[in-house]
Amino acid sequence: MKVHDMLVEERRRMADQLDGLDAGQLATPSLSQGWTVHDVGAHLITYLRFGQLKLYWGIVSMAADFDRLNRELTARAARMPTAQITDRLRRWSTSRTTIPRSGYDPVLTDILLHDYDVRVPLGIARDVPEDRLWVAFQHLAAKPSPGYSMGSRLAGLRLEAVDTGWTSGSGAVVRGNAESLVLAMSGRAVGLDALEGDGLPLLRERVAAPPPRGTLERLKSVVRVVVDPPPPERRSRGAVGGS
């Protein structure tokens, strides 16, 4: 299955999930700081139409401060009722908007992480398909897009997923199941307690107190994306049975 096909399925699945929640659940704080579950749904529709234009506008007008851009766009979308948000999520589920020159991997990674942001505080279990986790693991470990604000979070660490055999990096070891690794890699502290290894204290420290990113650093990360060649639309990797 191609990454874009996975993305379409995840958008439709999220729409179904949000439609099944009551008002109290929708108002529950998500794992994304400052956002409710409803707000997460609103965020997921913000780039489905004219997304690249919005990104370029954010680069120019906000000095590539994607956190600020996301919060402003999400605040606008969150004014809509959840039913209208889920309608748009389904209607525009096949959107091919991507982060410029980055392919679909960061977009799939984003919705997978926000799926956790919704499900974990609500106690909703799910077996996330391994091929999708693999895309997220590889993207965050290899070359995350600028919006993830990774900085040096994973520098000097070797990541080992004990349930899948995936590894990345070198240095002090952080090991555990793939889901918990992906959560911790993305800066979500909820994944840390299921991990172990000599590198865990350092990763925990970096997640708890990420270094600030100045304007120059943010712009440099954007330039790197523009200069490097774009990846092709890839299929799920052979390590998890993809073709």
Coordinates of N, CA and C in Angstrom, one line a residue:
M1 N 0.8 -1.2 0.0 CA 0.0 0.0 0.0 C 0.9 1.2 0.0
K2 N 0.5 2.2 -0.9 CA 1.3 3.4 -0.9 C 1.0 4.3 0.3
V3 N 2.0 5.2 0.6 CA 1.8 6.0 1.8 C 0.6 6.9 1.7
H4 N 0.3 7.4 0.5 CA -0.9 8.3 0.3 C -2.1 7.5 0.6
D5 N -2.2 6.2 0.2 CA -3.4 5.4 0.5 C -3.6 5.2 2.0
M6 N -2.5 5.0 2.7 CA -2.5 4.9 4.1 C -3.1 6.2 4.7
L7 N -2.6 7.3 4.2 CA -3.1 8.6 4.7 C -4.6 8.8 4.5
V8 N -5.1 8.4 3.3 CA -6.5 8.6 3.1 C -7.3 7.7 4.1
E9 N -6.9 6.5 4.3 CA -7.6 5.6 5.3 C -7.5 6.2 6.7
E10 N -6.4 6.8 7.1 CA -6.3 7.4 8.4 C -7.2 8.6 8.6
R11 N -7.3 9.4 7.6 CA -8.2 10.6 7.7 C -9.7 10.1 7.8
R12 N -10.1 9.1 7.1 CA -11.5 8.7 7.2 C -11.7 8.0 8.5
R13 N -10.7 7.3 9.0 CA -10.8 6.6 10.3 C -11.0 7.6 11.4
M14 N -10.2 8.7 11.3 CA -10.2 9.7 12.3 C -11.6 10.4 12.3
A15 N -12.2 10.6 11.1 CA -13.5 11.2 11.0 C -14.5 10.4 11.7
D16 N -14.5 9.1 11.5 CA -15.4 8.1 12.1 C -15.2 8.2 13.7
Q17 N -13.9 8.2 14.1 CA -13.7 8.2 15.5 C -14.2 9.5 16.2
L18 N -14.0 10.6 15.6 CA -14.5 11.9 16.2 C -16.0 11.9 16.2
D19 N -16.6 11.4 15.2 CA -18.1 11.3 15.1 C -18.7 10.5 16.3
G20 N -17.9 9.5 16.8 CA -18.4 8.6 17.8 C -18.2 9.1 19.2
L21 N -17.7 10.3 19.4 CA -17.4 10.9 20.7 C -18.5 11.8 21.2
D22 N -18.7 11.9 22.5 CA -19.7 12.8 23.0 C -19.0 14.1 23.3
A23 N -19.8 15.1 23.8 CA -19.3 16.4 24.0 C -18.2 16.5 25.1
G24 N -18.4 15.7 26.1 CA -17.3 15.6 27.1 C -16.0 15.1 26.6
Q25 N -16.1 14.1 25.8 CA -14.9 13.5 25.2 C -14.2 14.5 24.2
L26 N -15.0 15.2 23.5 CA -14.5 16.2 22.5 C -13.8 17.3 23.2
A27 N -14.3 17.6 24.5 CA -13.7 18.7 25.2 C -12.5 18.3 26.1
T28 N -12.1 17.0 26.0 CA -11.0 16.5 26.8 C -9.7 17.1 26.3
P29 N -8.8 17.5 27.2 CA -7.5 17.9 26.7 C -6.7 16.8 26.0
S30 N -6.2 17.0 24.9 CA -5.5 16.0 24.1 C -4.0 16.0 24.6
L31 N -3.2 15.2 24.0 CA -1.8 15.2 24.3 C -1.1 16.4 23.7
S32 N -1.7 17.0 22.7 CA -1.1 18.3 22.2 C -1.5 19.4 23.1
Q33 N -0.4 20.0 23.6 CA -0.6 21.0 24.7 C -1.5 22.2 24.2
G34 N -2.5 22.5 25.0 CA -3.4 23.6 24.7 C -4.6 23.2 23.7
W35 N -4.6 22.0 23.2 CA -5.6 21.6 22.3 C -6.5 20.5 23.0
T36 N -7.8 20.7 22.8 CA -8.8 19.6 23.1 C -8.8 18.6 22.0
V37 N -9.5 17.5 22.2 CA -9.7 16.5 21.2 C -10.4 17.1 20.0
H38 N -11.4 18.0 20.2 CA -12.0 18.7 19.1 C -11.0 19.5 18.3
D39 N -10.1 20.2 19.0 CA -9.1 21.0 18.3 C -8.2 20.2 17.5
V40 N -7.8 19.0 17.9 CA -7.0 18.1 17.1 C -7.7 17.8 15.8
G41 N -9.0 17.5 15.8 CA -9.7 17.3 14.6 C -9.7 18.5 13.7
A42 N -9.8 19.7 14.3 CA -9.8 20.9 13.5 C -8.4 21.1 12.9
H43 N -7.4 20.8 13.6 CA -6.0 20.9 13.0 C -5.8 20.1 11.8
L44 N -6.5 18.9 11.8 CA -6.2 17.9 10.7 C -6.9 18.4 9.4
I45 N -7.8 19.4 9.4 CA -8.4 19.8 8.1 C -7.7 21.1 7.7
T46 N -6.8 21.7 8.4 CA -6.3 23.1 8.1 C -5.5 23.1 6.8
Y47 N -4.8 22.0 6.5 CA -4.0 22.1 5.3 C -4.5 21.2 4.1
L48 N -5.7 20.7 4.2 CA -6.2 19.9 3.2 C -6.5 20.6 1.9
R49 N -6.9 21.9 2.0 CA -7.1 22.8 0.9 C -6.1 23.9 0.9
F50 N -5.4 24.2 -0.2 CA -4.5 25.3 -0.3 C -3.4 25.2 0.8
G51 N -3.0 24.0 1.2 CA -2.1 23.8 2.2 C -0.7 24.3 2.0
Q52 N -0.2 24.1 0.8 CA 1.2 24.6 0.5 C 1.2 26.1 0.5
L53 N 0.2 26.8 0.0 CA 0.1 28.2 0.1 C 0.1 28.7 1.5
K54 N -0.6 28.0 2.4 CA -0.6 28.4 3.8 C 0.8 28.2 4.4
L55 N 1.5 27.2 4.0 CA 2.8 26.9 4.5 C 3.8 28.0 4.1
Y56 N 3.7 28.4 2.8 CA 4.6 29.4 2.3 C 4.3 30.7 3.0
W57 N 3.0 31.0 3.2 CA 2.6 32.2 3.9 C 3.2 32.2 5.3
G58 N 3.2 31.1 6.0 CA 3.7 31.0 7.3 C 5.2 31.2 7.4
I59 N 5.9 30.6 6.3 CA 7.4 30.8 6.3 C 7.7 32.3 6.2
V60 N 7.0 33.0 5.3 CA 7.3 34.4 5.0 C 6.8 35.3 6.2
S61 N 5.6 35.1 6.6 CA 5.0 36.1 7.6 C 5.3 35.8 9.0
M62 N 5.7 34.5 9.3 CA 5.9 34.1 10.7 C 7.3 33.5 10.9
A63 N 8.2 33.8 9.9 CA 9.6 33.4 10.0 C 9.7 31.9 10.3
A64 N 8.9 31.1 9.6 CA 8.9 29.6 9.7 C 8.5 29.1 11.1
D65 N 7.8 29.9 11.8 CA 7.3 29.5 13.2 C 6.1 28.6 13.0
F66 N 6.3 27.3 12.7 CA 5.1 26.5 12.3 C 4.2 26.2 13.5
D67 N 4.8 26.3 14.7 CA 3.9 26.1 15.9 C 2.9 27.2 16.0
R68 N 3.3 28.4 15.8 CA 2.4 29.6 15.8 C 1.4 29.5 14.6
L69 N 1.9 29.1 13.5 CA 1.0 29.0 12.3 C 0.0 27.9 12.6
N70 N 0.4 26.8 13.1 CA -0.6 25.7 13.4 C -1.7 26.2 14.4
R71 N -1.2 26.9 15.4 CA -2.2 27.3 16.4 C -3.2 28.3 15.9
E72 N -2.7 29.2 15.0 CA -3.6 30.2 14.4 C -4.6 29.6 13.5
L73 N -4.1 28.7 12.6 CA -5.0 28.1 11.7 C -6.0 27.1 12.4
T74 N -5.5 26.4 13.4 CA -6.4 25.5 14.2 C -7.5 26.3 14.9
A75 N -7.1 27.4 15.5 CA -8.1 28.2 16.3 C -9.2 28.7 15.4
R76 N -8.9 29.0 14.1 CA -10.0 29.4 13.2 C -10.9 28.2 12.8
A77 N -10.2 27.0 12.5 CA -11.0 25.9 12.1 C -11.8 25.3 13.3
A78 N -11.3 25.5 14.5 CA -12.0 24.9 15.7 C -13.3 25.6 16.0
R79 N -13.6 26.8 15.4 CA -14.9 27.4 15.6 C -16.0 26.6 14.9
M80 N -15.7 25.8 14.0 CA -16.7 24.9 13.4 C -17.2 23.8 14.3
P81 N -18.4 23.4 14.2 CA -18.8 22.2 15.0 C -18.1 21.0 14.5
T82 N -18.0 20.0 15.4 CA -17.2 18.8 15.0 C -17.8 18.1 13.8
A83 N -19.1 18.1 13.6 CA -19.7 17.4 12.5 C -19.3 18.1 11.2
Q84 N -19.1 19.3 11.2 CA -18.6 20.0 10.0 C -17.1 19.7 9.7
I85 N -16.4 19.6 10.8 CA -14.9 19.2 10.7 C -14.8 17.8 10.1
T86 N -15.6 16.9 10.6 CA -15.5 15.5 10.1 C -16.0 15.4 8.7
D87 N -17.0 16.2 8.3 CA -17.4 16.2 6.9 C -16.3 16.6 6.0
R88 N -15.6 17.6 6.4 CA -14.5 18.1 5.5 C -13.3 17.1 5.5
L89 N -13.1 16.5 6.7 CA -12.0 15.5 6.7 C -12.3 14.3 5.8
R90 N -13.6 13.9 5.7 CA -13.9 12.9 4.7 C -13.9 13.4 3.3
R91 N -14.5 14.6 3.1 CA -14.6 15.1 1.7 C -13.3 15.4 1.1
W92 N -12.3 15.8 1.9 CA -11.0 16.1 1.4 C -10.0 15.1 1.7
S93 N -10.4 13.9 2.0 CA -9.5 12.9 2.5 C -8.4 12.5 1.5
T94 N -8.7 12.7 0.2 CA -7.8 12.3 -0.8 C -6.8 13.4 -1.2
S95 N -6.8 14.5 -0.4 CA -6.0 15.6 -0.7 C -4.5 15.2 -0.8
R96 N -3.8 15.8 -1.8 CA -2.4 15.4 -2.0 C -1.5 16.6 -1.6
T97 N -2.0 17.5 -0.8 CA -1.2 18.5 -0.2 C -0.1 17.9 0.6
T98 N 1.2 18.3 0.4 CA 2.3 17.9 1.2 C 3.1 19.1 1.7
I99 N 3.9 18.8 2.7 CA 5.0 19.8 3.0 C 5.9 19.9 1.8
P100 N 6.2 21.1 1.3 CA 6.9 21.2 0.0 C 8.2 20.4 0.0
R101 N 8.2 19.6 -1.1 CA 9.4 18.7 -1.4 C 9.7 17.7 -0.3
S102 N 8.7 17.3 0.4 CA 8.9 16.3 1.5 C 8.1 15.0 1.3
G103 N 7.2 14.9 0.3 CA 6.5 13.7 0.1 C 5.4 13.5 1.2
Y104 N 4.8 12.3 1.2 CA 3.7 12.1 2.1 C 4.0 11.6 3.5
D105 N 5.3 11.2 3.7 CA 5.7 10.6 5.0 C 5.4 11.5 6.1
P106 N 5.8 12.8 6.1 CA 5.5 13.7 7.2 C 4.0 13.9 7.5
V107 N 3.2 13.8 6.4 CA 1.8 14.0 6.6 C 1.1 12.8 7.3
L108 N 1.6 11.6 6.9 CA 1.1 10.4 7.5 C 1.5 10.4 9.0
T109 N 2.8 10.7 9.2 CA 3.3 10.7 10.6 C 2.5 11.7 11.4
D110 N 2.2 12.8 10.9 CA 1.4 13.8 11.7 C 0.0 13.3 12.1
I111 N -0.7 12.7 11.2 CA -2.0 12.2 11.6 C -1.9 11.0 12.5
L112 N -0.9 10.2 12.4 CA -0.7 9.0 13.3 C -0.4 9.6 14.7
L113 N 0.4 10.6 14.8 CA 0.7 11.1 16.2 C -0.5 11.8 16.8
H114 N -1.3 12.5 15.9 CA -2.5 13.1 16.5 C -3.6 12.1 16.8
D115 N -3.5 10.9 16.2 CA -4.4 9.8 16.6 C -4.1 9.4 18.0
Y116 N -2.8 9.3 18.3 CA -2.5 9.1 19.7 C -2.9 10.2 20.6
D117 N -2.8 11.4 20.2 CA -3.2 12.6 21.0 C -4.7 12.5 21.4
V118 N -5.5 11.9 20.5 CA -6.9 11.8 20.8 C -7.2 10.5 21.6
R119 N -6.6 9.4 21.3 CA -7.0 8.1 21.9 C -6.4 7.9 23.3
V120 N -5.2 8.4 23.5 CA -4.5 8.1 24.8 C -5.3 8.7 25.9
P121 N -5.6 10.0 25.9 CA -6.3 10.6 27.1 C -7.8 10.0 27.2
L122 N -8.3 9.5 26.1 CA -9.7 8.9 26.2 C -9.7 7.4 26.5
G123 N -8.5 6.8 26.5 CA -8.4 5.4 26.8 C -8.9 4.5 25.7
I124 N -8.8 5.0 24.5 CA -9.2 4.2 23.3 C -8.1 3.4 22.8
A125 N -8.2 2.1 22.8 CA -7.1 1.2 22.3 C -7.2 1.0 20.8
R126 N -6.0 0.8 20.2 CA -6.0 0.5 18.8 C -4.7 -0.2 18.4
D127 N -4.7 -1.2 17.6 CA -3.5 -1.8 17.0 C -3.2 -1.1 15.7
V128 N -2.2 -0.2 15.8 CA -1.8 0.6 14.7 C -1.1 -0.3 13.7
P129 N -1.5 -0.3 12.4 CA -0.8 -1.1 11.4 C 0.7 -0.9 11.4
E130 N 1.5 -1.9 11.4 CA 3.0 -1.8 11.5 C 3.6 -1.0 10.4
D131 N 3.0 -1.1 9.2 CA 3.6 -0.4 8.1 C 3.5 1.1 8.3
R132 N 2.5 1.5 9.0 CA 2.3 3.0 9.2 C 3.2 3.4 10.3
L133 N 3.4 2.6 11.3 CA 4.3 3.0 12.4 C 5.7 3.1 11.8
W134 N 6.0 2.2 10.8 CA 7.4 2.2 10.2 C 7.6 3.5 9.5
V135 N 6.6 4.0 8.8 CA 6.8 5.3 8.1 C 7.1 6.4 9.1
A136 N 6.4 6.4 10.2 CA 6.6 7.4 11.2 C 8.0 7.3 11.9
F137 N 8.3 6.0 12.2 CA 9.6 5.8 12.9 C 10.8 6.3 11.9
Q138 N 10.7 5.9 10.7 CA 11.7 6.3 9.7 C 11.8 7.8 9.5
H139 N 10.6 8.4 9.4 CA 10.6 9.8 9.1 C 11.2 10.6 10.3
L140 N 10.8 10.3 11.5 CA 11.3 11.0 12.7 C 12.7 10.8 12.9
A141 N 13.2 9.5 12.6 CA 14.6 9.2 12.9 C 15.5 9.7 11.8
A142 N 15.1 9.7 10.6 CA 16.0 10.0 9.5 C 16.1 11.5 9.1
K143 N 14.9 12.1 8.8 CA 14.9 13.5 8.3 C 13.6 14.1 8.5
P144 N 13.2 14.4 9.8 CA 11.9 15.0 10.0 C 11.7 16.3 9.4
S145 N 10.5 16.6 9.0 CA 10.2 17.9 8.3 C 10.3 19.0 9.4
P146 N 10.5 20.3 9.0 CA 10.7 21.4 9.9 C 9.6 21.5 11.0
G147 N 8.4 21.2 10.7 CA 7.3 21.4 11.6 C 7.4 20.6 12.9
Y148 N 8.2 19.5 12.9 CA 8.3 18.7 14.1 C 9.2 19.2 15.2
S149 N 10.0 20.2 14.9 CA 10.8 20.9 15.9 C 11.7 19.8 16.7
M150 N 12.3 18.9 15.9 CA 13.0 17.9 16.6 C 14.3 18.4 17.2
G151 N 15.0 19.3 16.5 CA 16.3 19.8 17.0 C 17.3 18.6 17.1
S152 N 17.9 18.6 18.3 CA 18.9 17.5 18.5 C 18.4 16.5 19.5
R153 N 17.1 16.3 19.5 CA 16.4 15.4 20.5 C 17.0 14.0 20.4
L154 N 17.3 13.5 19.2 CA 17.7 12.1 19.0 C 19.2 12.0 18.8
A155 N 20.0 13.1 18.9 CA 21.4 13.1 18.7 C 22.1 12.2 19.7
G156 N 23.0 11.3 19.3 CA 23.8 10.5 20.2 C 23.0 9.4 20.8
L157 N 21.9 9.0 20.2 CA 21.1 7.9 20.8 C 20.9 6.8 19.7
R158 N 20.8 5.6 20.2 CA 20.5 4.5 19.3 C 19.1 4.0 19.7
L159 N 18.2 4.0 18.8 CA 16.8 3.6 19.1 C 16.6 2.2 18.6
E160 N 16.0 1.3 19.5 CA 15.8 -0.1 19.2 C 14.4 -0.4 19.5
A161 N 13.6 -0.8 18.5 CA 12.3 -1.3 18.7 C 12.3 -2.8 18.9
V162 N 12.0 -3.2 20.1 CA 12.2 -4.7 20.5 C 11.1 -5.6 19.8
D163 N 10.0 -5.0 19.5 CA 8.9 -5.8 18.9 C 9.0 -5.9 17.4
T164 N 9.7 -5.0 16.8 CA 9.8 -5.0 15.3 C 11.2 -5.2 14.8
G165 N 12.2 -5.0 15.6 CA 13.5 -5.1 15.2 C 14.1 -3.9 14.5
W166 N 13.3 -2.8 14.5 CA 13.8 -1.5 13.8 C 14.9 -0.9 14.7
T167 N 15.9 -0.3 14.1 CA 16.9 0.4 14.8 C 17.3 1.7 14.0
S168 N 17.8 2.6 14.8 CA 18.3 3.9 14.1 C 19.2 4.6 15.0
G169 N 20.2 5.2 14.4 CA 21.2 6.0 15.2 C 22.3 5.2 15.9
S170 N 23.1 5.9 16.6 CA 24.2 5.3 17.3 C 24.5 6.1 18.6
G171 N 25.0 5.3 19.6 CA 25.2 6.0 20.9 C 24.5 5.2 22.0
A172 N 24.1 6.0 23.0 CA 23.4 5.4 24.2 C 22.1 4.8 23.7
V173 N 21.7 3.6 24.2 CA 20.6 2.9 23.7 C 19.3 3.3 24.4
V174 N 18.2 3.5 23.6 CA 16.9 3.6 24.1 C 16.1 2.6 23.4
R175 N 15.5 1.6 24.2 CA 14.8 0.5 23.6 C 13.4 0.4 24.2
G176 N 12.5 -0.2 23.4 CA 11.1 -0.5 23.8 C 10.3 -0.8 22.7
N177 N 9.0 -0.9 22.8 CA 8.1 -1.2 21.7 C 8.0 0.0 20.7
A178 N 7.7 -0.3 19.5 CA 7.7 0.7 18.5 C 6.8 1.9 18.7
E179 N 5.6 1.6 19.2 CA 4.7 2.7 19.5 C 5.2 3.7 20.5
S180 N 5.8 3.1 21.6 CA 6.3 4.0 22.6 C 7.5 4.8 22.1
L181 N 8.3 4.2 21.3 CA 9.5 4.9 20.7 C 9.0 6.0 19.8
V182 N 8.0 5.8 19.0 CA 7.5 6.8 18.1 C 7.0 8.0 18.9
L183 N 6.2 7.7 20.0 CA 5.7 8.8 20.8 C 6.8 9.6 21.4
A184 N 7.8 8.9 22.0 CA 8.9 9.6 22.7 C 9.7 10.4 21.7
M185 N 10.0 9.8 20.5 CA 10.7 10.5 19.5 C 10.1 11.8 19.1
S186 N 8.7 11.8 19.0 CA 8.0 13.0 18.6 C 7.9 14.0 19.7
G187 N 8.4 13.7 20.9 CA 8.3 14.6 22.1 C 7.2 14.4 23.0
R188 N 6.5 13.3 22.9 CA 5.3 13.0 23.7 C 5.8 12.2 24.9
A189 N 5.8 12.8 26.1 CA 6.4 12.1 27.3 C 5.6 10.9 27.7
V190 N 4.4 10.7 27.2 CA 3.6 9.5 27.6 C 4.3 8.2 27.1
G191 N 5.1 8.3 26.1 CA 5.8 7.1 25.6 C 7.0 6.7 26.4
L192 N 7.5 7.6 27.3 CA 8.8 7.3 27.9 C 8.8 6.2 29.0
D193 N 7.7 6.1 29.7 CA 7.7 5.1 30.8 C 7.8 3.7 30.3
A194 N 7.5 3.4 29.0 CA 7.6 2.0 28.5 C 8.9 1.7 27.9
L195 N 9.9 2.7 28.0 CA 11.2 2.5 27.4 C 12.2 2.3 28.5
E196 N 13.4 1.8 28.0 CA 14.5 1.6 28.9 C 15.8 1.8 28.2
G197 N 16.9 1.7 28.9 CA 18.2 1.8 28.3 C 19.0 3.0 28.8
D198 N 20.4 2.9 28.6 CA 21.3 4.0 29.1 C 20.9 5.4 28.6
G199 N 20.3 5.4 27.4 CA 20.0 6.7 26.8 C 18.7 7.3 27.2
L200 N 17.9 6.6 28.0 CA 16.6 7.1 28.3 C 16.6 8.3 29.2
P201 N 17.5 8.5 30.2 CA 17.5 9.7 31.0 C 17.8 10.9 30.1
L202 N 18.7 10.8 29.1 CA 19.0 11.9 28.2 C 17.7 12.3 27.4
L203 N 17.1 11.2 26.8 CA 15.9 11.5 26.0 C 14.8 12.1 26.9
R204 N 14.6 11.6 28.1 CA 13.6 12.2 29.0 C 13.9 13.6 29.2
E205 N 15.1 14.0 29.5 CA 15.5 15.4 29.7 C 15.2 16.3 28.5
R206 N 15.5 15.7 27.3 CA 15.3 16.5 26.1 C 13.8 16.7 25.8
V207 N 13.0 15.7 26.1 CA 11.6 15.8 25.9 C 11.0 16.8 26.9
A208 N 11.5 16.8 28.1 CA 10.9 17.7 29.2 C 11.3 19.1 29.0
A209 N 12.5 19.4 28.4 CA 13.0 20.7 28.3 C 13.6 20.9 26.9
P210 N 12.9 20.9 25.8 CA 13.5 21.1 24.5 C 14.1 22.5 24.4
P211 N 15.3 22.5 23.7 CA 15.9 23.9 23.6 C 15.1 24.8 22.7
P212 N 15.1 26.1 22.9 CA 14.3 27.0 22.1 C 14.9 27.0 20.7
R213 N 14.1 27.2 19.7 CA 14.6 27.4 18.3 C 14.4 28.8 17.9
G214 N 15.5 29.5 17.6 CA 15.4 30.8 17.1 C 15.0 30.9 15.7
T215 N 14.8 32.1 15.2 CA 14.3 32.4 13.8 C 15.3 31.8 12.8
L216 N 16.6 32.0 13.1 CA 17.6 31.6 12.1 C 17.6 30.1 12.0
E217 N 17.5 29.4 13.1 CA 17.5 27.9 13.1 C 16.3 27.4 12.3
R218 N 15.1 28.0 12.6 CA 13.9 27.6 11.9 C 14.0 27.8 10.4
L219 N 14.6 28.9 10.0 CA 14.7 29.2 8.5 C 15.8 28.3 7.9
K220 N 16.8 27.9 8.6 CA 17.8 27.0 8.1 C 17.2 25.6 7.8
S221 N 16.3 25.2 8.7 CA 15.6 23.9 8.5 C 14.8 23.9 7.3
V222 N 14.1 25.0 7.0 CA 13.3 25.1 5.8 C 14.2 25.1 4.6
V223 N 15.3 25.8 4.6 CA 16.3 25.8 3.5 C 16.8 24.4 3.2
R224 N 17.1 23.6 4.2 CA 17.5 22.3 4.0 C 16.5 21.4 3.2
V225 N 15.2 21.6 3.5 CA 14.2 20.9 2.8 C 14.1 21.3 1.4
V226 N 14.2 22.6 1.1 CA 14.1 23.2 -0.2 C 15.3 22.7 -1.1
V227 N 16.5 22.7 -0.5 CA 17.7 22.4 -1.3 C 17.8 20.9 -1.6
D228 N 17.5 20.0 -0.6 CA 17.6 18.6 -0.8 C 16.6 18.1 -1.8
P229 N 16.9 17.0 -2.6 CA 15.9 16.5 -3.5 C 14.8 15.9 -2.8
P230 N 13.6 16.1 -3.4 CA 12.4 15.5 -2.7 C 12.3 14.0 -2.9
P231 N 11.8 13.3 -1.9 CA 11.7 11.8 -1.9 C 10.5 11.5 -2.9
P232 N 10.6 10.3 -3.5 CA 9.5 9.8 -4.3 C 8.3 9.4 -3.4
E233 N 7.1 9.2 -3.9 CA 6.1 8.6 -3.2 C 6.4 7.1 -2.9
R234 N 6.7 6.8 -1.7 CA 7.2 5.5 -1.4 C 6.2 4.5 -0.9
R235 N 6.4 3.2 -1.2 CA 5.5 2.2 -0.6 C 6.0 1.9 0.8
S236 N 5.2 1.1 1.6 CA 5.7 0.7 2.9 C 7.0 -0.2 2.7
R237 N 7.9 0.0 3.7 CA 9.2 -0.6 3.5 C 9.1 -2.1 3.6
G238 N 10.1 -2.7 3.0 CA 10.2 -4.2 3.0 C 10.4 -4.8 4.3
A239 N 10.9 -4.0 5.3 CA 11.1 -4.6 6.6 C 9.8 -5.0 7.3
V240 N 8.7 -4.5 6.8 CA 7.4 -4.9 7.4 C 6.5 -5.6 6.4
G241 N 7.1 -6.1 5.4 CA 6.4 -6.9 4.4 C 5.8 -6.1 3.3
G242 N 6.2 -4.8 3.1 CA 5.7 -4.0 2.0 C 6.4 -4.3 0.7
S243 N 5.9 -3.8 -0.4 CA 6.5 -4.1 -1.7 C 7.1 -2.8 -2.3

